[in-house]
């Protein structure tokens, strides 16, 4: 196993989730914390460029949960700016948040923010990404090695369906500063490396994309394809990177002929799957992740016992972090409807005029 988080699932009560949609910043009546003050929770999201999910899903679900619980909350987005990330954290701590939830931009910035919060007596939660060497008291995410494994197996399935012989596989990895990207790679390389070693697959270009930047991903993949025009499959770490590769393949009329993976079950990714341009994506039920985080944060803010269902190992901090881990699901054309049925993506948004017939063929009603 490559260096990463060692997951050890422990038996414990799973966190409940019965929450609805809402807005952003709010103050509402609710139960007070153990000191008699109304709980206040701060959340810092990383950006809106690397994935649509942070603004279209996470913000909505977290805000809904906090509003229902009657706690004060402040959700802000650092938009990829490390200095802004730290400034937002300082403002939240000064404003009196009792719990700070962060999605770090990198472990260095995340650690500085977490350590300052800890020094001020603020409880902390790493959301989606673990801050290596950090001091977060809890971590909520998905089994990210499993996400990568599903991607590797998905690409293998699609290559087999195309009867590809000794296919050359290119890998577009996520940001080198994101620990999750390392875990995804650990998962899919665990599937692909034995195939490279046996000669079943040919190892093609392999490169990380700084900051998950889709524009850079397109440039990187175009350079890959120029160097190795025989690329037969693309392991792209998320839907944005996958779409960047598809755009380049489309220029050569090879879209749909070269399987491309993804992750996040974005509208764009699902549309690419319906159109046959993308092989698969990985659906992470973000509502479950957000609800679990909100329940954990609310418990901490009210001075109540917090429950988890796993632990993760921080190899840099050399500590085990109590965690809540949710389960990812592979999505292909034949089960795109499951994402719609789950309420994560609206039919009206997915099945626009261009995709209406494809949605009907996929059983999306």
Short mmCIF file of C-alpha atoms in Angstrom, two decimals:
data_model
loop_
_atom_site.label_atom_id
_atom_site.label_comp_id
_atom_site.label_asym_id
_atom_site.label_seq_id
_atom_site.Cartn_x
_atom_site.Cartn_y
_atom_site.Cartn_z
CA UNK A 1 0.00 0.00 0.00
CA UNK A 2 1.25 3.46 -0.79
CA UNK A 3 1.64 5.96 2.00
CA UNK A 4 -1.80 7.23 2.91
CA UNK A 5 -4.53 6.78 5.43
CA UNK A 6 -4.87 3.34 6.95
CA UNK A 7 -8.56 2.78 7.44
CA UNK A 8 -9.72 0.72 10.38
CA UNK A 9 -13.47 0.40 10.57
CA UNK A 10 -14.75 0.15 14.11
CA UNK A 11 -18.25 -0.72 15.23
CA UNK A 12 -20.22 2.24 16.50
CA UNK A 13 -23.57 3.87 16.02
CA UNK A 14 -23.96 5.57 12.65
CA UNK A 15 -25.03 9.17 12.64
CA UNK A 16 -28.66 9.88 11.80
CA UNK A 17 -29.69 12.17 8.97
CA UNK A 18 -33.14 13.66 8.43
CA UNK A 19 -32.43 17.06 7.02
CA UNK A 20 -33.79 19.40 4.34
CA UNK A 21 -32.51 22.12 2.05
CA UNK A 22 -31.91 25.72 3.11
CA UNK A 23 -29.82 28.81 2.56
CA UNK A 24 -26.37 29.96 3.61
CA UNK A 25 -25.73 32.10 6.70
CA UNK A 26 -28.37 32.03 9.42
CA UNK A 27 -29.33 32.80 12.98
CA UNK A 28 -32.32 30.92 14.38
CA UNK A 29 -33.83 29.87 17.67
CA UNK A 30 -32.54 26.60 19.07
CA UNK A 31 -31.07 24.71 21.99
CA UNK A 32 -28.21 26.29 23.87
CA UNK A 33 -24.84 24.68 24.48
CA UNK A 34 -23.62 23.40 27.82
CA UNK A 35 -22.57 26.95 28.82
CA UNK A 36 -26.03 28.38 28.06
CA UNK A 37 -24.94 30.11 24.85
CA UNK A 38 -26.49 29.33 21.49
CA UNK A 39 -24.10 27.09 19.51
CA UNK A 40 -22.37 28.60 16.50
CA UNK A 41 -20.61 26.60 13.80
CA UNK A 42 -18.24 27.82 11.06
CA UNK A 43 -17.56 25.99 7.80
CA UNK A 44 -14.85 26.84 5.26
CA UNK A 45 -15.29 25.31 1.80
CA UNK A 46 -12.23 25.19 -0.51
CA UNK A 47 -13.32 26.58 -3.90
CA UNK A 48 -15.92 26.33 -6.62
CA UNK A 49 -13.47 25.58 -9.44
CA UNK A 50 -12.23 22.07 -8.70
CA UNK A 51 -15.75 20.65 -8.47
CA UNK A 52 -19.32 21.97 -8.61
CA UNK A 53 -20.21 19.99 -5.51
CA UNK A 54 -18.93 22.49 -2.94
CA UNK A 55 -21.49 25.14 -3.88
CA UNK A 56 -24.29 23.07 -5.41
CA UNK A 57 -24.39 20.30 -2.80
CA UNK A 58 -22.25 20.68 0.34
CA UNK A 59 -23.27 24.26 1.14
CA UNK A 60 -26.96 23.46 0.66
CA UNK A 61 -26.97 20.29 2.76
CA UNK A 62 -24.87 21.70 5.60
CA UNK A 63 -26.98 24.85 5.82
CA UNK A 64 -30.18 22.77 5.90
CA UNK A 65 -28.87 20.64 8.74
CA UNK A 66 -27.77 23.60 10.84
CA UNK A 67 -31.02 25.46 10.30
CA UNK A 68 -33.09 22.46 11.30
CA UNK A 69 -31.03 22.05 14.48
CA UNK A 70 -31.54 25.72 15.35
CA UNK A 71 -27.86 26.60 15.60
CA UNK A 72 -26.12 29.69 14.29
CA UNK A 73 -23.80 29.00 11.38
CA UNK A 74 -21.50 30.68 8.90
CA UNK A 75 -20.50 28.92 5.67
CA UNK A 76 -17.87 30.61 3.50
CA UNK A 77 -15.81 29.59 0.47
CA UNK A 78 -12.09 30.43 0.23
CA UNK A 79 -12.19 30.15 -3.58
CA UNK A 80 -8.79 28.50 -3.73
CA UNK A 81 -7.02 31.35 -1.93
CA UNK A 82 -4.87 30.18 1.00
CA UNK A 83 -4.62 33.65 2.52
CA UNK A 84 -8.38 34.10 2.29
CA UNK A 85 -8.79 30.68 3.89
CA UNK A 86 -6.79 31.79 6.93
CA UNK A 87 -8.52 35.17 7.08
CA UNK A 88 -11.96 33.53 7.06
CA UNK A 89 -10.85 31.19 9.83
CA UNK A 90 -9.60 34.10 11.95
CA UNK A 91 -12.89 35.95 11.46
CA UNK A 92 -14.93 32.91 12.41
CA UNK A 93 -12.88 32.26 15.55
CA UNK A 94 -13.16 35.94 16.54
CA UNK A 95 -16.93 35.83 15.96
CA UNK A 96 -17.24 33.09 18.55
CA UNK A 97 -17.75 29.83 16.67
CA UNK A 98 -17.57 26.85 19.00
CA UNK A 99 -16.84 24.42 16.17
CA UNK A 100 -14.84 24.97 13.00
CA UNK A 101 -15.29 22.63 10.02
CA UNK A 102 -12.74 22.92 7.19
CA UNK A 103 -12.02 21.45 3.77
CA UNK A 104 -8.34 22.26 3.50
CA UNK A 105 -6.63 23.64 0.40
CA UNK A 106 -3.46 21.91 1.49
CA UNK A 107 -2.26 20.35 4.72
CA UNK A 108 0.08 23.23 5.59
CA UNK A 109 -2.63 25.90 5.53
CA UNK A 110 -5.13 23.54 7.12
CA UNK A 111 -2.78 22.71 9.98
CA UNK A 112 -2.16 26.39 10.78
CA UNK A 113 -5.90 27.05 10.94
CA UNK A 114 -6.67 23.95 13.01
CA UNK A 115 -3.88 24.64 15.47
CA UNK A 116 -5.05 28.22 15.99
CA UNK A 117 -8.62 27.06 16.53
CA UNK A 118 -7.43 24.48 19.05
CA UNK A 119 -5.46 27.12 20.94
CA UNK A 120 -8.67 29.17 21.24
CA UNK A 121 -10.66 26.22 22.56
CA UNK A 122 -12.61 25.73 19.31
CA UNK A 123 -13.54 22.15 18.39
CA UNK A 124 -12.44 21.13 14.88
CA UNK A 125 -13.55 18.75 12.13
CA UNK A 126 -11.78 17.89 8.89
CA UNK A 127 -14.47 17.63 6.22
CA UNK A 128 -13.86 15.41 3.17
CA UNK A 129 -10.05 15.91 3.26
CA UNK A 130 -7.82 14.94 6.16
CA UNK A 131 -5.23 17.55 7.11
CA UNK A 132 -1.98 15.60 7.44
CA UNK A 133 -0.10 16.54 10.59
CA UNK A 134 -3.12 18.54 11.69
CA UNK A 135 -5.03 18.57 14.94
CA UNK A 136 -8.66 18.08 13.87
CA UNK A 137 -10.59 16.15 16.52
CA UNK A 138 -12.73 14.38 13.94
CA UNK A 139 -12.78 13.53 10.25
CA UNK A 140 -15.80 12.93 8.00
CA UNK A 141 -15.41 11.65 4.46
CA UNK A 142 -15.81 8.64 2.18
CA UNK A 143 -13.58 5.59 1.94
CA UNK A 144 -11.34 7.29 -0.60
CA UNK A 145 -9.16 4.28 -1.40
CA UNK A 146 -12.41 2.50 -2.27
CA UNK A 147 -13.33 5.42 -4.56
CA UNK A 148 -10.11 4.83 -6.50
CA UNK A 149 -10.63 1.08 -6.58
CA UNK A 150 -14.05 1.58 -8.15
CA UNK A 151 -12.48 3.85 -10.78
CA UNK A 152 -9.79 1.30 -11.62
CA UNK A 153 -12.28 -1.53 -11.86
CA UNK A 154 -14.65 0.68 -13.86
CA UNK A 155 -12.00 1.49 -16.44
CA UNK A 156 -11.16 -2.21 -16.68
CA UNK A 157 -14.81 -3.06 -17.28
CA UNK A 158 -15.15 -0.47 -20.04
CA UNK A 159 -11.91 -1.54 -21.75
CA UNK A 160 -13.11 -5.14 -21.68
CA UNK A 161 -16.44 -4.14 -23.24
CA UNK A 162 -14.50 -2.51 -26.08
CA UNK A 163 -12.42 -5.69 -26.41
CA UNK A 164 -9.23 -3.64 -26.08
CA UNK A 165 -6.05 -5.71 -26.37
CA UNK A 166 -3.07 -4.59 -24.29
CA UNK A 167 -4.57 -1.10 -23.95
CA UNK A 168 -2.38 1.83 -23.04
CA UNK A 169 -3.80 3.65 -20.01
CA UNK A 170 -3.09 7.28 -19.16
CA UNK A 171 -3.63 8.55 -15.63
CA UNK A 172 -4.80 12.10 -14.85
CA UNK A 173 -4.37 12.31 -11.09
CA UNK A 174 -5.80 14.94 -8.76
CA UNK A 175 -3.88 17.73 -7.08
CA UNK A 176 -0.57 16.68 -5.49
CA UNK A 177 -1.41 18.82 -2.43
CA UNK A 178 -4.70 16.99 -1.77
CA UNK A 179 -4.30 13.90 0.39
CA UNK A 180 -7.53 12.51 -1.08
CA UNK A 181 -5.89 12.47 -4.52
CA UNK A 182 -3.18 10.22 -3.09
CA UNK A 183 -5.81 7.91 -1.67
CA UNK A 184 -7.74 7.75 -4.95
CA UNK A 185 -4.49 6.88 -6.74
CA UNK A 186 -3.73 4.25 -4.12
CA UNK A 187 -7.06 2.66 -4.94
CA UNK A 188 -6.90 2.68 -8.72
CA UNK A 189 -3.19 1.89 -8.90
CA UNK A 190 -3.94 -1.13 -6.75
CA UNK A 191 -6.10 -2.34 -9.64
CA UNK A 192 -3.98 -1.11 -12.56
CA UNK A 193 -0.41 -1.85 -11.42
CA UNK A 194 -0.81 -5.65 -11.46
CA UNK A 195 -2.18 -5.36 -15.01
CA UNK A 196 0.81 -3.25 -16.04
CA UNK A 197 3.18 -5.73 -14.42
CA UNK A 198 1.58 -8.71 -16.19
CA UNK A 199 1.56 -7.00 -19.57
CA UNK A 200 -2.24 -7.05 -19.77
CA UNK A 201 -2.19 -3.24 -19.90
CA UNK A 202 0.51 -0.84 -21.09
CA UNK A 203 1.40 1.91 -18.62
CA UNK A 204 0.97 5.24 -20.37
CA UNK A 205 1.58 8.84 -19.25
CA UNK A 206 0.85 9.52 -15.60
CA UNK A 207 0.61 13.07 -14.26
CA UNK A 208 -1.01 15.01 -11.43
CA UNK A 209 -3.11 18.10 -12.14
CA UNK A 210 -2.25 21.09 -9.89
CA UNK A 211 -5.23 22.29 -7.85
CA UNK A 212 -7.56 19.99 -9.79
CA UNK A 213 -7.55 22.70 -12.45
CA UNK A 214 -9.62 21.57 -15.44
CA UNK A 215 -7.95 23.95 -17.89
CA UNK A 216 -4.53 22.62 -16.93
CA UNK A 217 -5.89 19.09 -17.19
CA UNK A 218 -6.84 19.72 -20.82
CA UNK A 219 -3.36 21.02 -21.63
CA UNK A 220 -1.70 18.12 -19.82
CA UNK A 221 -3.84 15.52 -21.56
CA UNK A 222 -3.30 17.09 -24.98
CA UNK A 223 0.45 16.84 -24.37
CA UNK A 224 0.00 13.21 -23.29
CA UNK A 225 -1.91 12.40 -26.46
CA UNK A 226 0.69 14.13 -28.62
CA UNK A 227 3.43 12.06 -27.03
CA UNK A 228 1.43 8.82 -26.96
CA UNK A 229 -1.30 8.93 -29.63
CA UNK A 230 -2.12 5.30 -28.92
CA UNK A 231 -3.75 5.97 -25.53
CA UNK A 232 -6.71 3.58 -25.21
CA UNK A 233 -8.11 4.52 -21.79
CA UNK A 234 -7.96 7.43 -19.35
CA UNK A 235 -8.12 7.10 -15.59
CA UNK A 236 -9.27 10.62 -14.73
CA UNK A 237 -9.58 11.25 -10.99
CA UNK A 238 -12.81 13.28 -11.18
CA UNK A 239 -15.49 14.37 -13.63
CA UNK A 240 -13.89 17.76 -14.29
CA UNK A 241 -10.57 16.19 -15.30
CA UNK A 242 -12.46 13.57 -17.28
CA UNK A 243 -14.39 16.21 -19.19
CA UNK A 244 -11.14 18.01 -20.00
CA UNK A 245 -9.78 14.78 -21.51
CA UNK A 246 -13.02 14.17 -23.40
CA UNK A 247 -12.83 17.66 -24.95
CA UNK A 248 -9.39 16.83 -26.35
CA UNK A 249 -10.51 13.42 -27.57
CA UNK A 250 -13.49 15.08 -29.27
CA UNK A 251 -11.11 17.15 -31.40
CA UNK A 252 -9.79 13.88 -32.83
CA UNK A 253 -13.22 12.22 -33.10
CA UNK A 254 -12.13 9.70 -30.48
CA UNK A 255 -14.66 10.61 -27.81
CA UNK A 256 -16.67 7.53 -26.92
CA UNK A 257 -13.95 5.31 -28.33
CA UNK A 258 -11.49 5.87 -25.49
CA UNK A 259 -13.02 5.08 -22.06
CA UNK A 260 -12.63 7.88 -19.51
CA UNK A 261 -13.44 7.64 -15.80
CA UNK A 262 -14.56 10.30 -13.33
CA UNK A 263 -15.85 11.00 -9.85
CA UNK A 264 -18.48 13.17 -8.10
CA UNK A 265 -21.48 12.32 -10.30
CA UNK A 266 -21.70 15.90 -11.54
CA UNK A 267 -24.40 16.84 -14.04
CA UNK A 268 -21.70 17.23 -16.70
CA UNK A 269 -20.18 13.86 -15.83
CA UNK A 270 -23.56 12.10 -15.92
CA UNK A 271 -24.40 13.73 -19.25
CA UNK A 272 -21.07 12.53 -20.63
CA UNK A 273 -21.95 9.02 -19.48
CA UNK A 274 -25.40 9.17 -21.08
CA UNK A 275 -23.78 10.36 -24.32
CA UNK A 276 -21.28 7.49 -24.23
CA UNK A 277 -18.25 9.80 -23.90
CA UNK A 278 -17.47 8.87 -20.28
CA UNK A 279 -17.14 5.34 -19.01
CA UNK A 280 -18.25 5.83 -15.41
CA UNK A 281 -18.19 8.09 -12.38
CA UNK A 282 -18.22 7.51 -8.64
CA UNK A 283 -21.24 8.76 -6.72
CA UNK A 284 -20.54 9.95 -3.23
CA UNK A 285 -23.84 10.64 -1.49
CA UNK A 286 -22.76 14.08 -0.29
CA UNK A 287 -25.96 14.60 1.65
CA UNK A 288 -24.94 11.70 3.91
CA UNK A 289 -21.45 13.18 4.34
CA UNK A 290 -22.82 16.67 5.05
CA UNK A 291 -25.51 15.38 7.41
CA UNK A 292 -22.98 13.31 9.34
CA UNK A 293 -20.68 16.32 9.62
CA UNK A 294 -23.48 18.59 10.74
CA UNK A 295 -24.67 16.14 13.38
CA UNK A 296 -21.13 15.73 14.67
CA UNK A 297 -20.57 19.51 14.76
CA UNK A 298 -23.91 20.14 16.46
CA UNK A 299 -23.12 17.55 19.14
CA UNK A 300 -19.75 19.17 19.81
CA UNK A 301 -21.26 22.67 19.88
CA UNK A 302 -23.85 21.55 22.44
CA UNK A 303 -21.27 19.77 24.57
CA UNK A 304 -22.77 16.38 23.82
CA UNK A 305 -21.05 13.08 23.06
CA UNK A 306 -20.03 12.66 19.42
CA UNK A 307 -20.23 9.23 17.79
CA UNK A 308 -18.15 7.84 14.92
CA UNK A 309 -17.99 4.59 12.94
CA UNK A 310 -14.29 4.37 12.07
CA UNK A 311 -10.79 5.68 12.64
CA UNK A 312 -8.22 6.86 10.11
CA UNK A 313 -4.48 7.00 10.51
CA UNK A 314 -2.70 10.31 9.96
CA UNK A 315 0.78 9.07 8.92
CA UNK A 316 2.41 12.49 9.34
CA UNK A 317 0.84 13.28 12.68
CA UNK A 318 1.26 9.63 13.73
CA UNK A 319 -2.18 9.59 15.30
CA UNK A 320 -5.52 7.89 14.85
CA UNK A 321 -8.40 10.26 14.13
CA UNK A 322 -11.99 9.30 15.04
CA UNK A 323 -13.98 9.35 11.81
CA UNK A 324 -17.27 8.85 10.04
CA UNK A 325 -16.78 7.21 6.63
CA UNK A 326 -19.51 6.83 4.02
CA UNK A 327 -19.59 4.32 1.14
CA UNK A 328 -19.06 5.36 -2.53
CA UNK A 329 -20.96 3.80 -5.45
CA UNK A 330 -19.85 3.20 -9.07
CA UNK A 331 -22.19 4.74 -11.65
CA UNK A 332 -22.46 3.55 -15.26
CA UNK A 333 -25.02 4.34 -17.94
CA UNK A 334 -27.39 1.64 -16.65
CA UNK A 335 -27.62 3.13 -13.15
CA UNK A 336 -27.36 6.89 -13.74
CA UNK A 337 -31.02 6.97 -12.72
CA UNK A 338 -30.02 6.00 -9.17
CA UNK A 339 -28.34 9.39 -8.70
CA UNK A 340 -31.52 11.13 -9.84
CA UNK A 341 -33.75 8.89 -7.74
CA UNK A 342 -31.59 9.73 -4.73
CA UNK A 343 -32.33 13.42 -5.23
CA UNK A 344 -28.69 14.39 -5.75
CA UNK A 345 -29.23 15.58 -9.32
CA UNK A 346 -32.53 16.94 -10.61
CA UNK A 347 -34.00 15.42 -13.75
CA UNK A 348 -34.72 18.89 -15.14
CA UNK A 349 -31.06 19.83 -14.82
CA UNK A 350 -29.72 16.55 -16.22
CA UNK A 351 -32.25 15.80 -18.93
CA UNK A 352 -32.12 19.01 -20.94
CA UNK A 353 -33.39 18.92 -24.52
CA UNK A 354 -30.09 17.56 -25.84
CA UNK A 355 -30.17 14.66 -23.37
CA UNK A 356 -33.93 14.04 -23.08
CA UNK A 357 -33.99 10.94 -25.29
CA UNK A 358 -30.87 9.55 -23.64
CA UNK A 359 -32.45 10.02 -20.21
CA UNK A 360 -35.57 8.17 -21.38
CA UNK A 361 -33.41 5.32 -22.68
CA UNK A 362 -31.69 5.18 -19.27
CA UNK A 363 -35.05 4.88 -17.50
CA UNK A 364 -34.96 8.35 -15.97
CA UNK A 365 -38.57 9.44 -15.62
#
